[in-house]
PDB file of C-alpha atoms and ligand atoms in Angstrom:
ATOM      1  CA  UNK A   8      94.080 143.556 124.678  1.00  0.00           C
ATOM      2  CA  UNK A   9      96.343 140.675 124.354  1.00  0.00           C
ATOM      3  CA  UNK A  10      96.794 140.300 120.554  1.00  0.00           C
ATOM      4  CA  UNK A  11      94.977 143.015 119.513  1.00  0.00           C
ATOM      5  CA  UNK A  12      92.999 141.380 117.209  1.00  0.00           C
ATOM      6  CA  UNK A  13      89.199 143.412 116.487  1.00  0.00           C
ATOM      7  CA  UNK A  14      86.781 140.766 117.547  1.00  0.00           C
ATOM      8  CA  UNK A  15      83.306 141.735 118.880  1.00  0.00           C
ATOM      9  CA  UNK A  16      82.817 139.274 121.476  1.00  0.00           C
ATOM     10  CA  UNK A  17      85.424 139.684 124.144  1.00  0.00           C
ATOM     11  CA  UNK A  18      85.650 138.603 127.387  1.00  0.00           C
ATOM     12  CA  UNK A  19      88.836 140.467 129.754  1.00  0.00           C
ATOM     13  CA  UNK A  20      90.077 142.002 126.540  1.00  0.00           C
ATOM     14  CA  UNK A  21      90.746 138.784 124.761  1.00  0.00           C
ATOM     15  CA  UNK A  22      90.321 136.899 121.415  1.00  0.00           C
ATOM     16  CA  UNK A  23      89.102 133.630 121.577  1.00  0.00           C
ATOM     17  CA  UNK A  24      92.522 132.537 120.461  1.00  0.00           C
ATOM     18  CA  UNK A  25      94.171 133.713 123.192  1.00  0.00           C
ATOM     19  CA  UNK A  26      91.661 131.804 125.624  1.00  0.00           C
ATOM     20  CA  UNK A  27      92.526 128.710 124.620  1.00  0.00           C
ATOM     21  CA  UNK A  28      95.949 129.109 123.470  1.00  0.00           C
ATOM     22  CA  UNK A  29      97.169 132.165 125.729  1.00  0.00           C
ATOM     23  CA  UNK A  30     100.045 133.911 124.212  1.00  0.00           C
ATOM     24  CA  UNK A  31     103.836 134.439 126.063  1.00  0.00           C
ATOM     25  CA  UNK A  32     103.466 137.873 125.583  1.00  0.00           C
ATOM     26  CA  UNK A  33     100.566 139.798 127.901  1.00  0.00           C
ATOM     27  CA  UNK A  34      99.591 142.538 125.601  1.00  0.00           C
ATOM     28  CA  UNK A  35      99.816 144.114 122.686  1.00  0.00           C
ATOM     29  CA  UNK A  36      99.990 147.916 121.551  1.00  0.00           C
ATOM     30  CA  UNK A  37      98.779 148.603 117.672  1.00  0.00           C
ATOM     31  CA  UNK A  38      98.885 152.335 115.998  1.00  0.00           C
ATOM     32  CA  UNK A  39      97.144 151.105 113.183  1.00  0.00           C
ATOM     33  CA  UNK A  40      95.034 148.677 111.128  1.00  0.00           C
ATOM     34  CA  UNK A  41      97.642 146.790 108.293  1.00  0.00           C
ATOM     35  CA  UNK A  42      95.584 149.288 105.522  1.00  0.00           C
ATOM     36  CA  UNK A  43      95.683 151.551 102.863  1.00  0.00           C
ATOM     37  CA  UNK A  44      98.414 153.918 103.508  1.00  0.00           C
ATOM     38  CA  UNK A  45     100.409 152.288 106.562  1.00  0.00           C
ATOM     39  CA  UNK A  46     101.014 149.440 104.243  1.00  0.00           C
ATOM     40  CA  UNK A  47     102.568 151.513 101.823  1.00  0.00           C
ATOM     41  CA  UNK A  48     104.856 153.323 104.441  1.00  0.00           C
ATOM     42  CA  UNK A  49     106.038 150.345 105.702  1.00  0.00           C
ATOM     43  CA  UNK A  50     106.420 148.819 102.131  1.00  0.00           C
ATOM     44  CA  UNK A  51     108.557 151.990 101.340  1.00  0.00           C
ATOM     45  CA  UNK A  52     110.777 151.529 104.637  1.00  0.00           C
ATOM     46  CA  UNK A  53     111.514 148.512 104.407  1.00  0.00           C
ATOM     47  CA  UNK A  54     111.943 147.404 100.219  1.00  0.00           C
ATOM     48  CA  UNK A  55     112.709 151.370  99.106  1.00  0.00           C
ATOM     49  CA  UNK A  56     114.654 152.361 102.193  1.00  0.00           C
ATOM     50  CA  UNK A  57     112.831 155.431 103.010  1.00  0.00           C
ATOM     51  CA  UNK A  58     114.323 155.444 106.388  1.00  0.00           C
ATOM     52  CA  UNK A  59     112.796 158.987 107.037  1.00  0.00           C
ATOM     53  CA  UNK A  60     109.378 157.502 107.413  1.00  0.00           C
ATOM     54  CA  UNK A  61     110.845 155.632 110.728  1.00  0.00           C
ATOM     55  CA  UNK A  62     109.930 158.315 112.975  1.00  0.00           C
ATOM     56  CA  UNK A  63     106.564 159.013 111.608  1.00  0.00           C
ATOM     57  CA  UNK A  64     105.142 155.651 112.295  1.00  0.00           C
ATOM     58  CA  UNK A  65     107.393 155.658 115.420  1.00  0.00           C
ATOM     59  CA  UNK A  66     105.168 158.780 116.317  1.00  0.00           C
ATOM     60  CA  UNK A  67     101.723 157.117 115.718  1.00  0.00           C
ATOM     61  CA  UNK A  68     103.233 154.528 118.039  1.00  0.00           C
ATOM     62  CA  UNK A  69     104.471 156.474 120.436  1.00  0.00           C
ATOM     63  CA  UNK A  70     100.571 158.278 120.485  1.00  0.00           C
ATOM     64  CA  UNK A  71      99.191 154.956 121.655  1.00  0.00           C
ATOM     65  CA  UNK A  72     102.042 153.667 124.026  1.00  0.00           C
ATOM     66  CA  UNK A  73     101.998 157.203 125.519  1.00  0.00           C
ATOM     67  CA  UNK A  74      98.358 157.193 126.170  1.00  0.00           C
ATOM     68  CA  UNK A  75      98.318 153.392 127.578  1.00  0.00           C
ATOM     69  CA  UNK A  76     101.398 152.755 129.334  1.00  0.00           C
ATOM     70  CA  UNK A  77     102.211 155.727 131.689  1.00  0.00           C
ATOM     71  CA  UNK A  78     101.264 153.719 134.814  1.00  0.00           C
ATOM     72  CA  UNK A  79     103.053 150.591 133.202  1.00  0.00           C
ATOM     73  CA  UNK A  80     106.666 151.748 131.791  1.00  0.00           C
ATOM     74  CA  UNK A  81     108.598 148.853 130.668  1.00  0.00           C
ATOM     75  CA  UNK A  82     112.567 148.681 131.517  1.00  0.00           C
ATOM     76  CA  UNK A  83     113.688 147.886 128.148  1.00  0.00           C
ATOM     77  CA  UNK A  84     112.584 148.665 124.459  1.00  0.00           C
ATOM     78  CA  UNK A  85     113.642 144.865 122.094  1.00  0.00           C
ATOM     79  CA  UNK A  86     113.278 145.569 118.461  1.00  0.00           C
ATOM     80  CA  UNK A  87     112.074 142.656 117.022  1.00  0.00           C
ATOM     81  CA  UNK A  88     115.896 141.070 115.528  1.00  0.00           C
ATOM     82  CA  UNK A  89     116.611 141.018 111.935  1.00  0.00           C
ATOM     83  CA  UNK A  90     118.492 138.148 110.458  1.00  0.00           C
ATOM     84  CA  UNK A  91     122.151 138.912 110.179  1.00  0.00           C
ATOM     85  CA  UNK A  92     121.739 137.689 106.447  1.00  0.00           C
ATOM     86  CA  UNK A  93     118.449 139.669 106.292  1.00  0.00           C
ATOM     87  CA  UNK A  94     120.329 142.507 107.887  1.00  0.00           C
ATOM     88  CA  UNK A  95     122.894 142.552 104.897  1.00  0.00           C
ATOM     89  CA  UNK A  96     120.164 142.789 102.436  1.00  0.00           C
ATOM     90  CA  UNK A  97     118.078 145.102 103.440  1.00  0.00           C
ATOM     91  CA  UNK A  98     121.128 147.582 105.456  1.00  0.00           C
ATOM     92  CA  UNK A  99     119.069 147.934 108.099  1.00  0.00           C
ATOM     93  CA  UNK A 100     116.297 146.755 111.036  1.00  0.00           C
ATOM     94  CA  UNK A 101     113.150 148.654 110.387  1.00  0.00           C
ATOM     95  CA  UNK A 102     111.799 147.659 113.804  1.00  0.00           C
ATOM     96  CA  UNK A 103     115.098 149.010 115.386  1.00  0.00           C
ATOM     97  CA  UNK A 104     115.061 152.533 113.048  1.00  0.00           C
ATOM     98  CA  UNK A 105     111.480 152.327 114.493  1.00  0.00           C
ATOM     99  CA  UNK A 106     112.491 151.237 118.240  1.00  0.00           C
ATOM    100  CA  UNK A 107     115.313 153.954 118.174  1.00  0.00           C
ATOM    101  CA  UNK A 108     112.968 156.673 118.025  1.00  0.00           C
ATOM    102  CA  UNK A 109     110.579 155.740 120.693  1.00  0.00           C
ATOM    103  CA  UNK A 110     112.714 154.553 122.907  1.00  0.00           C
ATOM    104  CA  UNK A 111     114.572 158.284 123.142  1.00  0.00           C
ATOM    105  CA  UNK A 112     111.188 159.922 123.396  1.00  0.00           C
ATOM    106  CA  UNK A 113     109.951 157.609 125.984  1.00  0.00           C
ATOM    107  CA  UNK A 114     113.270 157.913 128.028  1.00  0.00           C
ATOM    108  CA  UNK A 115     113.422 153.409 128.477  1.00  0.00           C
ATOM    109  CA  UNK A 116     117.043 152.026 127.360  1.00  0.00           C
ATOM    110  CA  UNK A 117     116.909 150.525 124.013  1.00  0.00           C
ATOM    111  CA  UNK A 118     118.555 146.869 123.949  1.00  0.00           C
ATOM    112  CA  UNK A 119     119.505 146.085 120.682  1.00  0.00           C
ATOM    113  CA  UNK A 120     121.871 143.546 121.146  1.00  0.00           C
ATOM    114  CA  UNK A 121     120.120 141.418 123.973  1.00  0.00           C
ATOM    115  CA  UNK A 122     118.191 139.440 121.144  1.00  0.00           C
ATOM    116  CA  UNK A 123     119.455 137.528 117.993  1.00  0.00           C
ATOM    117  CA  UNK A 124     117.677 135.814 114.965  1.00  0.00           C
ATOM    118  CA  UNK A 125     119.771 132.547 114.810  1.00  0.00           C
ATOM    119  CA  UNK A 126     117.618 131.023 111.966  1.00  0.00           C
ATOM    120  CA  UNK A 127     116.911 132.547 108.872  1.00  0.00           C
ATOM    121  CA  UNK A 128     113.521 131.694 108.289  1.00  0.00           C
ATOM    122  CA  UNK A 129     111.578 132.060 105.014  1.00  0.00           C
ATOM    123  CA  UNK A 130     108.981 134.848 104.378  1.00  0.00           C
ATOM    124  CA  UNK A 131     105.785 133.647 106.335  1.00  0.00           C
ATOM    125  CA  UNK A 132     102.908 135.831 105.202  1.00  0.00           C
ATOM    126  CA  UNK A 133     100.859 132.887 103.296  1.00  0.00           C
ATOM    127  CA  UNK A 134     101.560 130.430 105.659  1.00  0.00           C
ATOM    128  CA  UNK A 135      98.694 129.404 107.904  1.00  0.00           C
ATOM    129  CA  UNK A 136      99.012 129.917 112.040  1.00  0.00           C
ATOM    130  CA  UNK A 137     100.356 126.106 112.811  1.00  0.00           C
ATOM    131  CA  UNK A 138     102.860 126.586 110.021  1.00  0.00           C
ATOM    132  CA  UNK A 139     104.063 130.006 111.021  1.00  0.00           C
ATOM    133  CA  UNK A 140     104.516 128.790 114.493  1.00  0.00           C
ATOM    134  CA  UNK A 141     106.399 125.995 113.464  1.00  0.00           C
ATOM    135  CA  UNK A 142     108.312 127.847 111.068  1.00  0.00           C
ATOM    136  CA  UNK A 143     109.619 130.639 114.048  1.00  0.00           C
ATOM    137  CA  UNK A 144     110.548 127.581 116.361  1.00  0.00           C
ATOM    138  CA  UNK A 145     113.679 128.442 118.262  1.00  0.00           C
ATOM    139  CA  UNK A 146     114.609 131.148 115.229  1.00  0.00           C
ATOM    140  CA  UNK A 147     115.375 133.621 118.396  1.00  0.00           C
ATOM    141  CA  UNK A 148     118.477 133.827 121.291  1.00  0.00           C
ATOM    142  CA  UNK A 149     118.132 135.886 124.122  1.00  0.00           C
ATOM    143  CA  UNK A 150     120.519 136.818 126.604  1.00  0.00           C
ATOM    144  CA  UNK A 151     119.928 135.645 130.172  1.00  0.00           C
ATOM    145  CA  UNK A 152     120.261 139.317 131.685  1.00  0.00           C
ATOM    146  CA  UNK A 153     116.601 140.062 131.224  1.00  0.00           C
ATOM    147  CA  UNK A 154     115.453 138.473 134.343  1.00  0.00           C
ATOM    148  CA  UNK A 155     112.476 140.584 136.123  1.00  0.00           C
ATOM    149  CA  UNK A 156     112.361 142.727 133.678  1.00  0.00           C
ATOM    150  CA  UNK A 157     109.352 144.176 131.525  1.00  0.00           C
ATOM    151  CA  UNK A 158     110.427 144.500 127.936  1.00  0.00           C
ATOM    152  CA  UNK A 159     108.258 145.816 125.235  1.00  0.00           C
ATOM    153  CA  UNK A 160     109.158 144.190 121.626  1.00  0.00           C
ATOM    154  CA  UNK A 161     108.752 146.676 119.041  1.00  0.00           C
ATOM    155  CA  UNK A 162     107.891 145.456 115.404  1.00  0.00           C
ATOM    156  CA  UNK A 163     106.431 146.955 112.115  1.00  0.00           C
ATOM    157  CA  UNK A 164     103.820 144.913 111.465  1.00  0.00           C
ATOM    158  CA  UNK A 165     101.880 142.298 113.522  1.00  0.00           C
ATOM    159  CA  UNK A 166     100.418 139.659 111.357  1.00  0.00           C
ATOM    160  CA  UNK A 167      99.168 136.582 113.038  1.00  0.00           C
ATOM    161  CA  UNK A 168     101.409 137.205 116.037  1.00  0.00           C
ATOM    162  CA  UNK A 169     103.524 133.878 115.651  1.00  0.00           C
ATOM    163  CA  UNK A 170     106.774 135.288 115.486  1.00  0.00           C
ATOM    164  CA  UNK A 171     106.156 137.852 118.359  1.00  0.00           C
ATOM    165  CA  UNK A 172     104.855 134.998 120.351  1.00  0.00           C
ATOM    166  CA  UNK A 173     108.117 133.082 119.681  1.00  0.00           C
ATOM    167  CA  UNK A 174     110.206 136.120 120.926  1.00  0.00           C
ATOM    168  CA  UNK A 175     108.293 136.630 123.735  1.00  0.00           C
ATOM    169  CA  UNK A 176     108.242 132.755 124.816  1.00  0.00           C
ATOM    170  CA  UNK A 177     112.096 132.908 124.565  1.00  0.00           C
ATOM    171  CA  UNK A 178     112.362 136.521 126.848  1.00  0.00           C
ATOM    172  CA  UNK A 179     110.139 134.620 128.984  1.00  0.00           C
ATOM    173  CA  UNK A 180     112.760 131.802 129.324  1.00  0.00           C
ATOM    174  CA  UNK A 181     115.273 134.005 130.118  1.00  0.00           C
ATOM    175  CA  UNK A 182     113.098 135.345 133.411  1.00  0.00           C
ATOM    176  CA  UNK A 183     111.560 138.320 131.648  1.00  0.00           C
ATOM    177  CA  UNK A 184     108.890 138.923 134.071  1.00  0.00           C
ATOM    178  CA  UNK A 185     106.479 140.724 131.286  1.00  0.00           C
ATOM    179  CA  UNK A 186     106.313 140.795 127.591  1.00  0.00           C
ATOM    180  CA  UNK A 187     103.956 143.704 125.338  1.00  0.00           C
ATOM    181  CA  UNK A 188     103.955 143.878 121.932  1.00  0.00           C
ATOM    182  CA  UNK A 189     104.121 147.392 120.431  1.00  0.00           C
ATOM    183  CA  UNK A 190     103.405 147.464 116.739  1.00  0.00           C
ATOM    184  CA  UNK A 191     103.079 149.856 114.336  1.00  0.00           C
ATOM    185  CA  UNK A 192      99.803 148.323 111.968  1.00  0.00           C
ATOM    186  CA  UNK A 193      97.786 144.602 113.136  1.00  0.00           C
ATOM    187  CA  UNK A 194      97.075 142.778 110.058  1.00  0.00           C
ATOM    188  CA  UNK A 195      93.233 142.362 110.466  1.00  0.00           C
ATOM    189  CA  UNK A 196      92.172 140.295 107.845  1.00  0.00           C
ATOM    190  CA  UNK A 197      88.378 141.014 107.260  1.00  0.00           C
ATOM    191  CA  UNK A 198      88.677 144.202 108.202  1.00  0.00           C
ATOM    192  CA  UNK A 199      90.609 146.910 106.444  1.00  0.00           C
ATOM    193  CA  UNK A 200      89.384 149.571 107.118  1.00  0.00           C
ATOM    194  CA  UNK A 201      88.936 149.755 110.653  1.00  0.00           C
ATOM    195  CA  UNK A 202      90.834 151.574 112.472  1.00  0.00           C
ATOM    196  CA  UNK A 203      91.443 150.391 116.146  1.00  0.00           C
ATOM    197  CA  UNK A 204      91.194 153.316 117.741  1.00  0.00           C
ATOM    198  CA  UNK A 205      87.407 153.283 117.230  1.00  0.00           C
ATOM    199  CA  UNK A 206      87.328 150.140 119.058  1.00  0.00           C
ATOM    200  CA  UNK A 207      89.616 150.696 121.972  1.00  0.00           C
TER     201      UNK A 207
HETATM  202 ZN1  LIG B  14      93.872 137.313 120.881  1.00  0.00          ZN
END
């Protein structure tokens, strides 16, 4: 599934989005459905700096990568880049606390360093797709050492998929030869609460 959006007409695992407008990245991983109580985790790692709940939603990740990607192991684990400025706030990358974890289970390198936020972009979730994508524009700076390589970009949360898109169109740049998403919860707007697993 290449966004991971629910939809119930699907033709080779994709949205109709992603038929017209296909995405840099070739797939996507979700744990969970953005619902009642993921969000709250998440809220709670990132604004109350609960970092002990990292490795429990790195294990419901690690549940669905494990089961999906044994014949497919990526070479490198990105955690979606904070910021520096961001960084300073907060004291931490959720998606690299998150990243961390899975990437020692898994046994992949983690690269934390191989990707940097350059622009400091303003909080996106009420801005429509077209906005969002123009608002990510050239936010990310990847180092040119990722050539052939399959990376998988871990984030928290996966809302319209603009930002990961951005990432992924800028690994791609750099020669990454594949690009999945793995995300901990997939915002799906009409329907909270759906769980994809009983979909996939
Ligand atoms: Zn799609």
């Amino acid at each position: 599934m290449m966004c991971a959006k629910i939809v119930t007409i699907s033709r080779d695992g994709c949205c109709g989005d992603c038929l017209t407008d296909p995405p840099a990245y070739s797939a996507t991983i979700a744990a969970l459905t953005y619902t009642f109580p993921i969000d709250m985790l998440i809220h709670a790692l990132k604004y109350r700096m609960q970092l002990a709940i990292a490795p429990v939603l790195a294990k419901l990740l690690l549940e669905k990568t494990m089961a999906k990607e044994l014949t497919e192991r990526p070479d490198l684990i990105i955690p979606m880049p904070l910021h520096p400025k961001r960084l300073q706030e907060r004291g931490f990358n959720q998606a690299l606390e998150i990243g961390r974890y899975v990437a020692q289970q898994m046994h992949i390198e983690l690269s934390p360093d191989s990707c940097k936020r350059i622009k400091n972009t303003s909080p996106q979730t009420e801005l429509p797709w077209k906005m969002r994508r123009n608002n990510v524009k050239n936010v990310f700076s990847c180092d040119p050492n990722l050539s052939g390589k399959h990376l998988a970009v871990i984030d928290d949360v996966m809302t319209t998929g603009a930002t990961l898109n951005e990432l992924a169109q800028q690994l791609r740049k750099q020669g990454a030869k594949k690009v999945t998403n793995w995300v901990v919860a997939r915002a799906q707007k009409d329907r909270f609460w759906t769980q994809l697993d009983q979909y996939f």
